[in-house]
Amino acid sequence: MEAFHFSMSRVKVAVLGATGSVGQRFIQLLDHHPFFEVTHLCASENSAGKTYGEVMKTRWKISSDIPAYAKNLVITTPDPAKMKEVVLAFSGLDSNIAGEVEKNYANAGIHIISNSKNHRMDPTVPILSAEVNSSHLEVLTSQKTKGKIITNSNCTIMGVTISLKPLLDRFGIESVMLFSMQAISGAGYPGVPTMDILGNVIPHIGGEEEKAEIEPLKCLGKVENGKILHADFSISAHCNRVPVFDGHTVCVSVQFKKKPSREEIISSWKEFSGEPQTLGLPLAPNPVIFYREEDDRPQPRLDLDTGKGMTTVIGRLRPDPIFDWKYVVLSHNTIRGAAGAALLNAELLYKKNFLG
Amino acid sequence: MEAFHFSMSRVKVAVLGATGSVGQRFIQLLDHHPFFEVTHLCASENSAGKTYGEVMKTRWKISSDIPAYAKNLVITTPDPAKMKEVVLAFSGLDSNIAGEVEKNYANAGIHIISNSKNHRMDPTVPILSAEVNSSHLEVLTSQKTKGKIITNSNCTIMGVTISLKPLLDRFGIESVMLFSMQAISGAGYPGVPTMDILGNVIPHIGGEEEKAEIEPLKCLGKVENGKILHADFSISAHCNRVPVFDGHTVCVSVQFKKKPSREEIISSWKEFSGEPQTLGLPLAPNPVIFYREEDDRPQPRLDLDTGKGMTTVIGRLRPDPIFDWKYVVLSHNTIRGAAGAALLNAELLYKKNFLG
Amino acid sequence: MEAFHFSMSRVKVAVLGATGSVGQRFIQLLDHHPFFEVTHLCASENSAGKTYGEVMKTRWKISSDIPAYAKNLVITTPDPAKMKEVVLAFSGLDSNIAGEVEKNYANAGIHIISNSKNHRMDPTVPILSAEVNSSHLEVLTSQKTKGKIITNSNCTIMGVTISLKPLLDRFGIESVMLFSMQAISGAGYPGVPTMDILGNVIPHIGGEEEKAEIEPLKCLGKVENGKILHADFSISAHCNRVPVFDGHTVCVSVQFKKKPSREEIISSWKEFSGEPQTLGLPLAPNPVIFYREEDDRPQPRLDLDTGKGMTTVIGRLRPDPIFDWKYVVLSHNTIRGAAGAALLNAELLYKKNFLG
Amino acid sequence: MEAFHFSMSRVKVAVLGATGSVGQRFIQLLDHHPFFEVTHLCASENSAGKTYGEVMKTRWKISSDIPAYAKNLVITTPDPAKMKEVVLAFSGLDSNIAGEVEKNYANAGIHIISNSKNHRMDPTVPILSAEVNSSHLEVLTSQKTKGKIITNSNCTIMGVTISLKPLLDRFGIESVMLFSMQAISGAGYPGVPTMDILGNVIPHIGGEEEKAEIEPLKCLGKVENGKILHADFSISAHCNRVPVFDGHTVCVSVQFKKKPSREEIISSWKEFSGEPQTLGLPLAPNPVIFYREEDDRPQPRLDLDTGKGMTTVIGRLRPDPIFDWKYVVLSHNTIRGAAGAALLNAELLYKKNFLG
């Protein structure tokens, strides 16, 4: 990011849900951003009127300090009328309010980059994974509001979808079975009580398997007549919570249409790249996918920060006795799987001149 | 166990590998056992000649104290010639020596109940899971030694095999995909270094997937001409280590030959029972399988001790978008998956008069 | 407990705060109790009107199942007027309401055995640790209500107070410095968020050091003129939260008035016994204190269940370069430090005929 | 570090014990170092002859990758005769061999910067904490070998010693009682078995309390007649292992000679600085000490990386009912407490022209 010079006129942005886990990551990643200037931090009425530094003194959960720019911003409630100069809002809102608030912003002409699930299944709203389906941006014209809504996928299947994209394009996919071991940060804060997870695993995350079985299909689908059509393979998901801080690890078994060799799969991953890399976006990881040869990798503790948390790390590709191949994929759930993915989407919009 | 009266002449037994994790569990479970009296504890030369209490002072890792009977037994090396009155030996030996030592005992006419993998794939050695395949005992006559070797399965797939047995019998099975989250006690002591697993998961356990993909097929197979033929379905396994102390949790997807309903599956599990229950063996769990209706169970912390660690706990039965049904199964890896299963096997031999 | 026969007329009791962590322990420990019969379970309006089994289906956090007697009891709000036959109520209420509710019960003539802090510092309310200060029961006559309130101490210093009592009596104490490493269950449920404590320690627990520096002095004090006078030594406490499920470990340095030898201290501990042992109360541990000789004990995982969680485990007695001696003490915070201590207090009242 | 330009002639250095935990940190911190060029990596015969990258493929435990410069270096055994151009060696050797090997290097004229305990108590060997006692370098002339040995203190009391130095100078100290909660990385790799520490604490670390009670006194002492005299106050230490990955947290109670106010203590900490800061050494933290005002800080997870792991973080200063003041201090045990401290010492030697 150091190579970018600040333009005189960075795009003004707001962060909605600024006090939550995803909001905190947005604020961290937007520190000294070359394209965007955070002018508004929004949260609930409890926090409104106070500075972000004051409210977050005991609630900031990232190990680096609150960025200086954010400390003195006064929190407001998420009201588009109060922030007319804002062009784009990053939403880390809770799903129980995100649907309506995000719609208000879009109606007011402010673009929404959302990490919430609410609008993900609308066929005119892309689940945008910048390297995977930047072509889906064309459906934005089908949205009737002046502000457009772009979502990113559920954190769990972000890495899975990236791992599948180059394989789908070259070999076709019949079936995917996946088993996740998901970090506690995926549940936000306070999130999972320690009494539930210390020395334990929980083989259930509410609503997660449903999302994991459908969102990749939309993300990997095609645009026809201004709407997104889902890819035509099947996914079965087993989702589990484990006592890991950050990093979702997913075991994947894949049945292909055309049978690839081990070398073909690995080279597909190594060569995979997308518009973020072509455009040289600040947050674009390089490589997009890193394949590790060791027997026991990827692991959250050792591989989480690969590419500053934006690279998807894959390992253990081996034949599957039932399907064709199996492997393990890791991605950083609050960076690549949430705030980082959303910000990369915003960078893509900026560079492709969607922000006017 | 309290209801049994000690017979005047309990069968004399030895524990091989008495200082290891599985050995410790054997010693705990054999405390006040109605059928068996431990007369010999065997370990390596380093420990030989000292009392078990002395050697284990800082190495006993079970939260209850060392049983009184064991404390003053003097450890010997595992030499069958030194223990002529012993009828049966429980082996928790490390696989790098178990193969030969166990064979020595069998040659010397001492039966071996082994938790090691070495002889598991011999077609005349049953992988005995007492409720699942007690009929496999008939192959013992094909063993040429006077002492017979009986093994139990790998800890990971013990619960899986039990969960599959009643379904295989009623509906037939085409394919099973399984994904394990395995406790650190499965690696013995010192086992997994804390630096490798604290706040982490490791998506690899050496040799485990290979065992998980074949042992259930043998255990669920049939006897023909004095040899065990494997069941004819396929298994694909993803094995993972997680920071849980005891208790292996396995997610399972199953494709059936004949399609069962949810009710048929659950009733198959609830009704499942075997010879240990019929014979009223001391360690026989009742029920064999406990099905939990809650959304987020089984969990190691809450369900591990069901049936004193001998009951297999299942939950989350739900349709699988690719196969037919998926569910989660938990078993206690050092009790049901190791020492408890082995001891139950020995109890079965005793009651069926295999011990002379 | 098995030796007790149920009397025809067990004393009817209620559990207040029945859905919380301490309430759950009360319900578990009161299962098949020879003196007490639970007739009422009380909780907030949200739970009232439903059966305990229904409400607790996903909230019961103890690894054994909900006792059968409790499952079908219908929860009520804590109103003494609704439970006239109740003689005594166990309170695991949150401190924000315990003060008033407990007073209501006392006014209505129902005795309160409280685990809450609210009335602890009232000089006519004993902080009763049954082995330590049963003589403090005489101040109950100074309470003006018909029902009497008895509290037990904060979980952290329960074991410390027990360890100090025999030393104070024989050698006198000048100063005590203590450092705690406290389990997460001490914070109740949901309690400590996993994001705060996984792979971490928190060197602060709100209000805990204040309690740890004063409650032992009251508990170890004397009765004069119907009021409890505090013991006259000083305590300094450092309280810390650690990622342990159950069991508070406390490092203690003590300066004595009369200098004891190592043997004198250890024999004081080994010989320590109180009225619960004399009276043979069901929950009375025997021994009260267990001294372990190993270098690295006590540890929560290995020693927590000593005496079914009621024995205080001490180890590592060694000279202190500044004070006289230092040692480590462990007690089970939700049993000996909370529900078990409270129930033992109730048993003491019963046997001493305080319950009429 | 970026501001330094590589001189044409960096000093050639070796890392002894290069495959261990401390060795790995040395290698990481020496990557692109402006003063030092690593030319030799030394380990045991098992590893000798292979490249570092090959040997460490599955043993590198730091989350960033092995630095490129180290990957292709061929490991040798620690023999000074083989590395004549080497001026200085960083030793992360195990204490069972460090004593002799380090002496060999010193005899051969190669300076030793040691993290091992072996020579720490020699009165002509400084326990150097660069900000605390750079004046102790004058005793090096009392060492009879051509190469000089400089040690750094035990990881646990590094932060404590730094916290005490400015207070000792201004107010004088009578007594210090300290209680540590130490990370598992302090025990190296494989180190602590998971079965011993998962969900547990261990109130004992072999030899640690002895070191903690004496090393700070030497480090804070004075030089007289070419020897280091110990400071004249007393320390009592309670050392504990906790399930934290990196970061030792220590609770400290201090009795002063002259009684300071809270403000005087905090300003002493904030103003504390030493020669590393004056000389602008690459690894010198700024500030040396960071005082946090929040109630519940420092915590390993949130504060460990302050000053890239080189800053000592203090919090919770409050009156002590027995001594004068108590507080909590955190330092990064493998950076500030080991490899980082040692490298800072080497930087100090370089800038003060001790390396010729």
PDB file of N, CA and C in Angstrom, chain B residues 167-229:
ATOM      1  N   LEU B 167     -27.417 -49.224  10.441  1.00  0.00           N
ATOM      2  CA  LEU B 167     -27.878 -48.669   9.162  1.00  0.00           C
ATOM      3  C   LEU B 167     -27.475 -49.592   8.013  1.00  0.00           C
ATOM      4  N   LEU B 168     -26.275 -50.113   8.069  1.00  0.00           N
ATOM      5  CA  LEU B 168     -25.802 -51.047   7.044  1.00  0.00           C
ATOM      6  C   LEU B 168     -26.711 -52.272   6.993  1.00  0.00           C
ATOM      7  N   ASP B 169     -27.048 -52.786   8.168  1.00  0.00           N
ATOM      8  CA  ASP B 169     -27.867 -53.997   8.219  1.00  0.00           C
ATOM      9  C   ASP B 169     -29.256 -53.774   7.632  1.00  0.00           C
ATOM     10  N   ARG B 170     -29.831 -52.606   7.896  1.00  0.00           N
ATOM     11  CA  ARG B 170     -31.215 -52.387   7.440  1.00  0.00           C
ATOM     12  C   ARG B 170     -31.320 -51.773   6.054  1.00  0.00           C
ATOM     13  N   PHE B 171     -30.373 -50.889   5.711  1.00  0.00           N
ATOM     14  CA  PHE B 171     -30.569 -50.101   4.487  1.00  0.00           C
ATOM     15  C   PHE B 171     -29.474 -50.306   3.438  1.00  0.00           C
ATOM     16  N   GLY B 172     -28.380 -50.894   3.819  1.00  0.00           N
ATOM     17  CA  GLY B 172     -27.245 -51.002   2.885  1.00  0.00           C
ATOM     18  C   GLY B 172     -26.574 -49.647   2.715  1.00  0.00           C
ATOM     19  N   ILE B 173     -25.284 -49.633   2.489  1.00  0.00           N
ATOM     20  CA  ILE B 173     -24.534 -48.384   2.375  1.00  0.00           C
ATOM     21  C   ILE B 173     -23.737 -48.382   1.082  1.00  0.00           C
ATOM     22  N   GLU B 174     -23.766 -47.256   0.383  1.00  0.00           N
ATOM     23  CA  GLU B 174     -22.962 -47.065  -0.830  1.00  0.00           C
ATOM     24  C   GLU B 174     -21.651 -46.344  -0.520  1.00  0.00           C
ATOM     25  N   SER B 175     -21.754 -45.236   0.194  1.00  0.00           N
ATOM     26  CA  SER B 175     -20.594 -44.361   0.396  1.00  0.00           C
ATOM     27  C   SER B 175     -20.715 -43.624   1.723  1.00  0.00           C
ATOM     28  N   VAL B 176     -19.559 -43.396   2.321  1.00  0.00           N
ATOM     29  CA  VAL B 176     -19.504 -42.643   3.579  1.00  0.00           C
ATOM     30  C   VAL B 176     -18.365 -41.637   3.484  1.00  0.00           C
ATOM     31  N   MET B 177     -18.689 -40.373   3.715  1.00  0.00           N
ATOM     32  CA  MET B 177     -17.628 -39.381   3.801  1.00  0.00           C
ATOM     33  C   MET B 177     -17.584 -38.909   5.242  1.00  0.00           C
ATOM     34  N   LEU B 178     -16.394 -38.884   5.809  1.00  0.00           N
ATOM     35  CA  LEU B 178     -16.321 -38.480   7.216  1.00  0.00           C
ATOM     36  C   LEU B 178     -15.189 -37.501   7.441  1.00  0.00           C
ATOM     37  N   PHE B 179     -15.401 -36.700   8.461  1.00  0.00           N
ATOM     38  CA  PHE B 179     -14.520 -35.583   8.774  1.00  0.00           C
ATOM     39  C   PHE B 179     -14.397 -35.551  10.290  1.00  0.00           C
ATOM     40  N   SER B 180     -13.180 -35.759  10.754  1.00  0.00           N
ATOM     41  CA  SER B 180     -13.013 -35.861  12.206  1.00  0.00           C
ATOM     42  C   SER B 180     -12.382 -34.620  12.814  1.00  0.00           C
ATOM     43  N   MET B 181     -12.747 -34.371  14.071  1.00  0.00           N
ATOM     44  CA  MET B 181     -12.080 -33.356  14.902  1.00  0.00           C
ATOM     45  C   MET B 181     -11.637 -34.116  16.141  1.00  0.00           C
ATOM     46  N   GLN B 182     -10.337 -34.454  16.194  1.00  0.00           N
ATOM     47  CA  GLN B 182      -9.850 -35.426  17.160  1.00  0.00           C
ATOM     48  C   GLN B 182      -9.106 -34.785  18.326  1.00  0.00           C
ATOM     49  N   ALA B 183      -9.352 -35.371  19.482  1.00  0.00           N
ATOM     50  CA  ALA B 183      -8.773 -34.855  20.727  1.00  0.00           C
ATOM     51  C   ALA B 183      -7.279 -35.143  20.798  1.00  0.00           C
ATOM     52  N   ILE B 184      -6.589 -34.319  21.574  1.00  0.00           N
ATOM     53  CA  ILE B 184      -5.132 -34.447  21.682  1.00  0.00           C
ATOM     54  C   ILE B 184      -4.730 -35.708  22.443  1.00  0.00           C
ATOM     55  N   SER B 185      -5.594 -36.231  23.300  1.00  0.00           N
ATOM     56  CA  SER B 185      -5.212 -37.434  24.035  1.00  0.00           C
ATOM     57  C   SER B 185      -5.031 -38.618  23.096  1.00  0.00           C
ATOM     58  N   GLY B 186      -5.600 -38.527  21.907  1.00  0.00           N
ATOM     59  CA  GLY B 186      -5.419 -39.576  20.919  1.00  0.00           C
ATOM     60  C   GLY B 186      -3.977 -39.746  20.476  1.00  0.00           C
ATOM     61  N   ALA B 187      -3.175 -38.716  20.697  1.00  0.00           N
ATOM     62  CA  ALA B 187      -1.759 -38.789  20.310  1.00  0.00           C
ATOM     63  C   ALA B 187      -0.868 -39.236  21.458  1.00  0.00           C
ATOM     64  N   GLY B 188      -1.478 -39.640  22.580  1.00  0.00           N
ATOM     65  CA  GLY B 188      -0.680 -40.106  23.711  1.00  0.00           C
ATOM     66  C   GLY B 188       0.055 -38.975  24.410  1.00  0.00           C
ATOM     67  N   TYR B 189       1.009 -39.361  25.262  1.00  0.00           N
ATOM     68  CA  TYR B 189       1.746 -38.383  26.055  1.00  0.00           C
ATOM     69  C   TYR B 189       3.239 -38.589  25.852  1.00  0.00           C
ATOM     70  N   PRO B 190       4.095 -37.596  25.646  1.00  0.00           N
ATOM     71  CA  PRO B 190       3.763 -36.178  25.610  1.00  0.00           C
ATOM     72  C   PRO B 190       2.933 -35.770  24.405  1.00  0.00           C
ATOM     73  N   GLY B 191       2.971 -36.504  23.326  1.00  0.00           N
ATOM     74  CA  GLY B 191       2.051 -36.247  22.222  1.00  0.00           C
ATOM     75  C   GLY B 191       2.201 -34.885  21.581  1.00  0.00           C
ATOM     76  N   VAL B 192       1.092 -34.218  21.409  1.00  0.00           N
ATOM     77  CA  VAL B 192       1.068 -32.967  20.655  1.00  0.00           C
ATOM     78  C   VAL B 192       1.679 -31.825  21.470  1.00  0.00           C
ATOM     79  N   PRO B 193       2.733 -31.173  20.959  1.00  0.00           N
ATOM     80  CA  PRO B 193       3.264 -30.001  21.664  1.00  0.00           C
ATOM     81  C   PRO B 193       2.239 -28.865  21.696  1.00  0.00           C
ATOM     82  N   THR B 194       2.166 -28.195  22.828  1.00  0.00           N
ATOM     83  CA  THR B 194       1.201 -27.103  22.956  1.00  0.00           C
ATOM     84  C   THR B 194       1.391 -26.039  21.888  1.00  0.00           C
ATOM     85  N   MET B 195       2.653 -25.762  21.538  1.00  0.00           N
ATOM     86  CA  MET B 195       2.895 -24.725  20.526  1.00  0.00           C
ATOM     87  C   MET B 195       2.233 -25.065  19.194  1.00  0.00           C
ATOM     88  N   ASP B 196       1.948 -26.325  18.964  1.00  0.00           N
ATOM     89  CA  ASP B 196       1.320 -26.717  17.698  1.00  0.00           C
ATOM     90  C   ASP B 196      -0.197 -26.599  17.695  1.00  0.00           C
ATOM     91  N   ILE B 197      -0.834 -26.607  18.842  1.00  0.00           N
ATOM     92  CA  ILE B 197      -2.297 -26.785  18.814  1.00  0.00           C
ATOM     93  C   ILE B 197      -3.063 -25.739  19.624  1.00  0.00           C
ATOM     94  N   LEU B 198      -2.386 -24.978  20.476  1.00  0.00           N
ATOM     95  CA  LEU B 198      -3.116 -23.988  21.278  1.00  0.00           C
ATOM     96  C   LEU B 198      -3.727 -22.922  20.353  1.00  0.00           C
ATOM     97  N   GLY B 199      -5.039 -22.779  20.379  1.00  0.00           N
ATOM     98  CA  GLY B 199      -5.706 -21.813  19.501  1.00  0.00           C
ATOM     99  C   GLY B 199      -5.548 -22.157  18.028  1.00  0.00           C
ATOM    100  N   ASN B 200      -5.376 -23.417  17.725  1.00  0.00           N
ATOM    101  CA  ASN B 200      -5.072 -23.835  16.356  1.00  0.00           C
ATOM    102  C   ASN B 200      -5.787 -25.154  16.048  1.00  0.00           C
ATOM    103  N   VAL B 201      -5.851 -25.507  14.779  1.00  0.00           N
ATOM    104  CA  VAL B 201      -6.234 -26.859  14.369  1.00  0.00           C
ATOM    105  C   VAL B 201      -5.181 -27.350  13.386  1.00  0.00           C
ATOM    106  N   ILE B 202      -4.975 -28.662  13.340  1.00  0.00           N
ATOM    107  CA  ILE B 202      -3.999 -29.237  12.408  1.00  0.00           C
ATOM    108  C   ILE B 202      -4.755 -30.202  11.510  1.00  0.00           C
ATOM    109  N   PRO B 203      -4.806 -29.905  10.201  1.00  0.00           N
ATOM    110  CA  PRO B 203      -5.650 -30.709   9.310  1.00  0.00           C
ATOM    111  C   PRO B 203      -4.927 -31.963   8.830  1.00  0.00           C
ATOM    112  N   HIS B 204      -4.241 -32.639   9.722  1.00  0.00           N
ATOM    113  CA  HIS B 204      -3.498 -33.826   9.310  1.00  0.00           C
ATOM    114  C   HIS B 204      -3.100 -34.620  10.548  1.00  0.00           C
ATOM    115  N   ILE B 205      -3.289 -35.944  10.484  1.00  0.00           N
ATOM    116  CA  ILE B 205      -2.804 -36.845  11.529  1.00  0.00           C
ATOM    117  C   ILE B 205      -2.200 -38.033  10.788  1.00  0.00           C
ATOM    118  N   GLY B 206      -0.914 -38.239  10.994  1.00  0.00           N
ATOM    119  CA  GLY B 206      -0.177 -39.236  10.202  1.00  0.00           C
ATOM    120  C   GLY B 206      -0.819 -40.620  10.196  1.00  0.00           C
ATOM    121  N   GLY B 207      -1.147 -41.140   9.043  1.00  0.00           N
ATOM    122  CA  GLY B 207      -1.661 -42.503   8.898  1.00  0.00           C
ATOM    123  C   GLY B 207      -3.122 -42.673   9.274  1.00  0.00           C
ATOM    124  N   GLU B 208      -3.730 -41.620   9.763  1.00  0.00           N
ATOM    125  CA  GLU B 208      -5.081 -41.753  10.316  1.00  0.00           C
ATOM    126  C   GLU B 208      -6.150 -41.937   9.240  1.00  0.00           C
ATOM    127  N   GLU B 209      -6.023 -41.170   8.170  1.00  0.00           N
ATOM    128  CA  GLU B 209      -7.063 -41.273   7.135  1.00  0.00           C
ATOM    129  C   GLU B 209      -7.046 -42.658   6.488  1.00  0.00           C
ATOM    130  N   GLU B 210      -5.835 -43.185   6.304  1.00  0.00           N
ATOM    131  CA  GLU B 210      -5.727 -44.518   5.715  1.00  0.00           C
ATOM    132  C   GLU B 210      -6.462 -45.528   6.604  1.00  0.00           C
ATOM    133  N   LYS B 211      -6.242 -45.455   7.920  1.00  0.00           N
ATOM    134  CA  LYS B 211      -6.925 -46.370   8.831  1.00  0.00           C
ATOM    135  C   LYS B 211      -8.432 -46.139   8.808  1.00  0.00           C
ATOM    136  N   ALA B 212      -8.825 -44.887   8.794  1.00  0.00           N
ATOM    137  CA  ALA B 212     -10.255 -44.569   8.841  1.00  0.00           C
ATOM    138  C   ALA B 212     -10.982 -45.030   7.588  1.00  0.00           C
ATOM    139  N   GLU B 213     -10.250 -45.156   6.485  1.00  0.00           N
ATOM    140  CA  GLU B 213     -10.893 -45.548   5.233  1.00  0.00           C
ATOM    141  C   GLU B 213     -10.966 -47.070   5.059  1.00  0.00           C
ATOM    142  N   ILE B 214     -10.234 -47.821   5.887  1.00  0.00           N
ATOM    143  CA  ILE B 214     -10.258 -49.278   5.699  1.00  0.00           C
ATOM    144  C   ILE B 214     -10.765 -50.060   6.913  1.00  0.00           C
ATOM    145  N   GLU B 215     -10.417 -49.630   8.122  1.00  0.00           N
ATOM    146  CA  GLU B 215     -10.782 -50.438   9.291  1.00  0.00           C
ATOM    147  C   GLU B 215     -12.289 -50.640   9.464  1.00  0.00           C
ATOM    148  N   PRO B 216     -13.112 -49.631   9.224  1.00  0.00           N
ATOM    149  CA  PRO B 216     -14.554 -49.871   9.379  1.00  0.00           C
ATOM    150  C   PRO B 216     -15.060 -50.936   8.408  1.00  0.00           C
ATOM    151  N   LEU B 217     -14.436 -50.996   7.238  1.00  0.00           N
ATOM    152  CA  LEU B 217     -14.885 -51.989   6.246  1.00  0.00           C
ATOM    153  C   LEU B 217     -14.610 -53.406   6.732  1.00  0.00           C
ATOM    154  N   LYS B 218     -13.461 -53.585   7.399  1.00  0.00           N
ATOM    155  CA  LYS B 218     -13.165 -54.901   7.942  1.00  0.00           C
ATOM    156  C   LYS B 218     -14.092 -55.212   9.126  1.00  0.00           C
ATOM    157  N   CYS B 219     -14.226 -54.226   9.997  1.00  0.00           N
ATOM    158  CA  CYS B 219     -15.051 -54.420  11.193  1.00  0.00           C
ATOM    159  C   CYS B 219     -16.498 -54.737  10.816  1.00  0.00           C
ATOM    160  N   LEU B 220     -16.965 -54.125   9.728  1.00  0.00           N
ATOM    161  CA  LEU B 220     -18.351 -54.313   9.293  1.00  0.00           C
ATOM    162  C   LEU B 220     -18.488 -55.455   8.269  1.00  0.00           C
ATOM    163  N   GLY B 221     -17.413 -56.198   8.051  1.00  0.00           N
ATOM    164  CA  GLY B 221     -17.428 -57.258   7.049  1.00  0.00           C
ATOM    165  C   GLY B 221     -18.003 -58.577   7.557  1.00  0.00           C
ATOM    166  N   LYS B 222     -17.844 -59.607   6.725  1.00  0.00           N
ATOM    167  CA  LYS B 222     -18.396 -60.923   7.050  1.00  0.00           C
ATOM    168  C   LYS B 222     -17.280 -61.958   7.086  1.00  0.00           C
ATOM    169  N   VAL B 223     -17.539 -63.075   7.790  1.00  0.00           N
ATOM    170  CA  VAL B 223     -16.559 -64.153   7.858  1.00  0.00           C
ATOM    171  C   VAL B 223     -16.894 -65.200   6.792  1.00  0.00           C
ATOM    172  N   GLU B 224     -15.892 -65.544   6.024  1.00  0.00           N
ATOM    173  CA  GLU B 224     -16.037 -66.649   5.074  1.00  0.00           C
ATOM    174  C   GLU B 224     -14.781 -67.480   5.102  1.00  0.00           C
ATOM    175  N   ASN B 225     -14.923 -68.772   5.251  1.00  0.00           N
ATOM    176  CA  ASN B 225     -13.778 -69.685   5.264  1.00  0.00           C
ATOM    177  C   ASN B 225     -12.716 -69.266   6.273  1.00  0.00           C
ATOM    178  N   GLY B 226     -13.154 -68.862   7.417  1.00  0.00           N
ATOM    179  CA  GLY B 226     -12.213 -68.536   8.486  1.00  0.00           C
ATOM    180  C   GLY B 226     -11.470 -67.230   8.306  1.00  0.00           C
ATOM    181  N   LYS B 227     -11.892 -66.449   7.323  1.00  0.00           N
ATOM    182  CA  LYS B 227     -11.267 -65.146   7.130  1.00  0.00           C
ATOM    183  C   LYS B 227     -12.329 -64.053   7.047  1.00  0.00           C
ATOM    184  N   ILE B 228     -11.908 -62.847   7.366  1.00  0.00           N
ATOM    185  CA  ILE B 228     -12.856 -61.739   7.365  1.00  0.00           C
ATOM    186  C   ILE B 228     -12.821 -61.050   6.010  1.00  0.00           C
ATOM    187  N   LEU B 229     -14.001 -60.944   5.372  1.00  0.00           N
ATOM    188  CA  LEU B 229     -14.104 -60.197   4.103  1.00  0.00           C
ATOM    189  C   LEU B 229     -14.632 -58.796   4.394  1.00  0.00           C
TER     190      LEU B 229
END
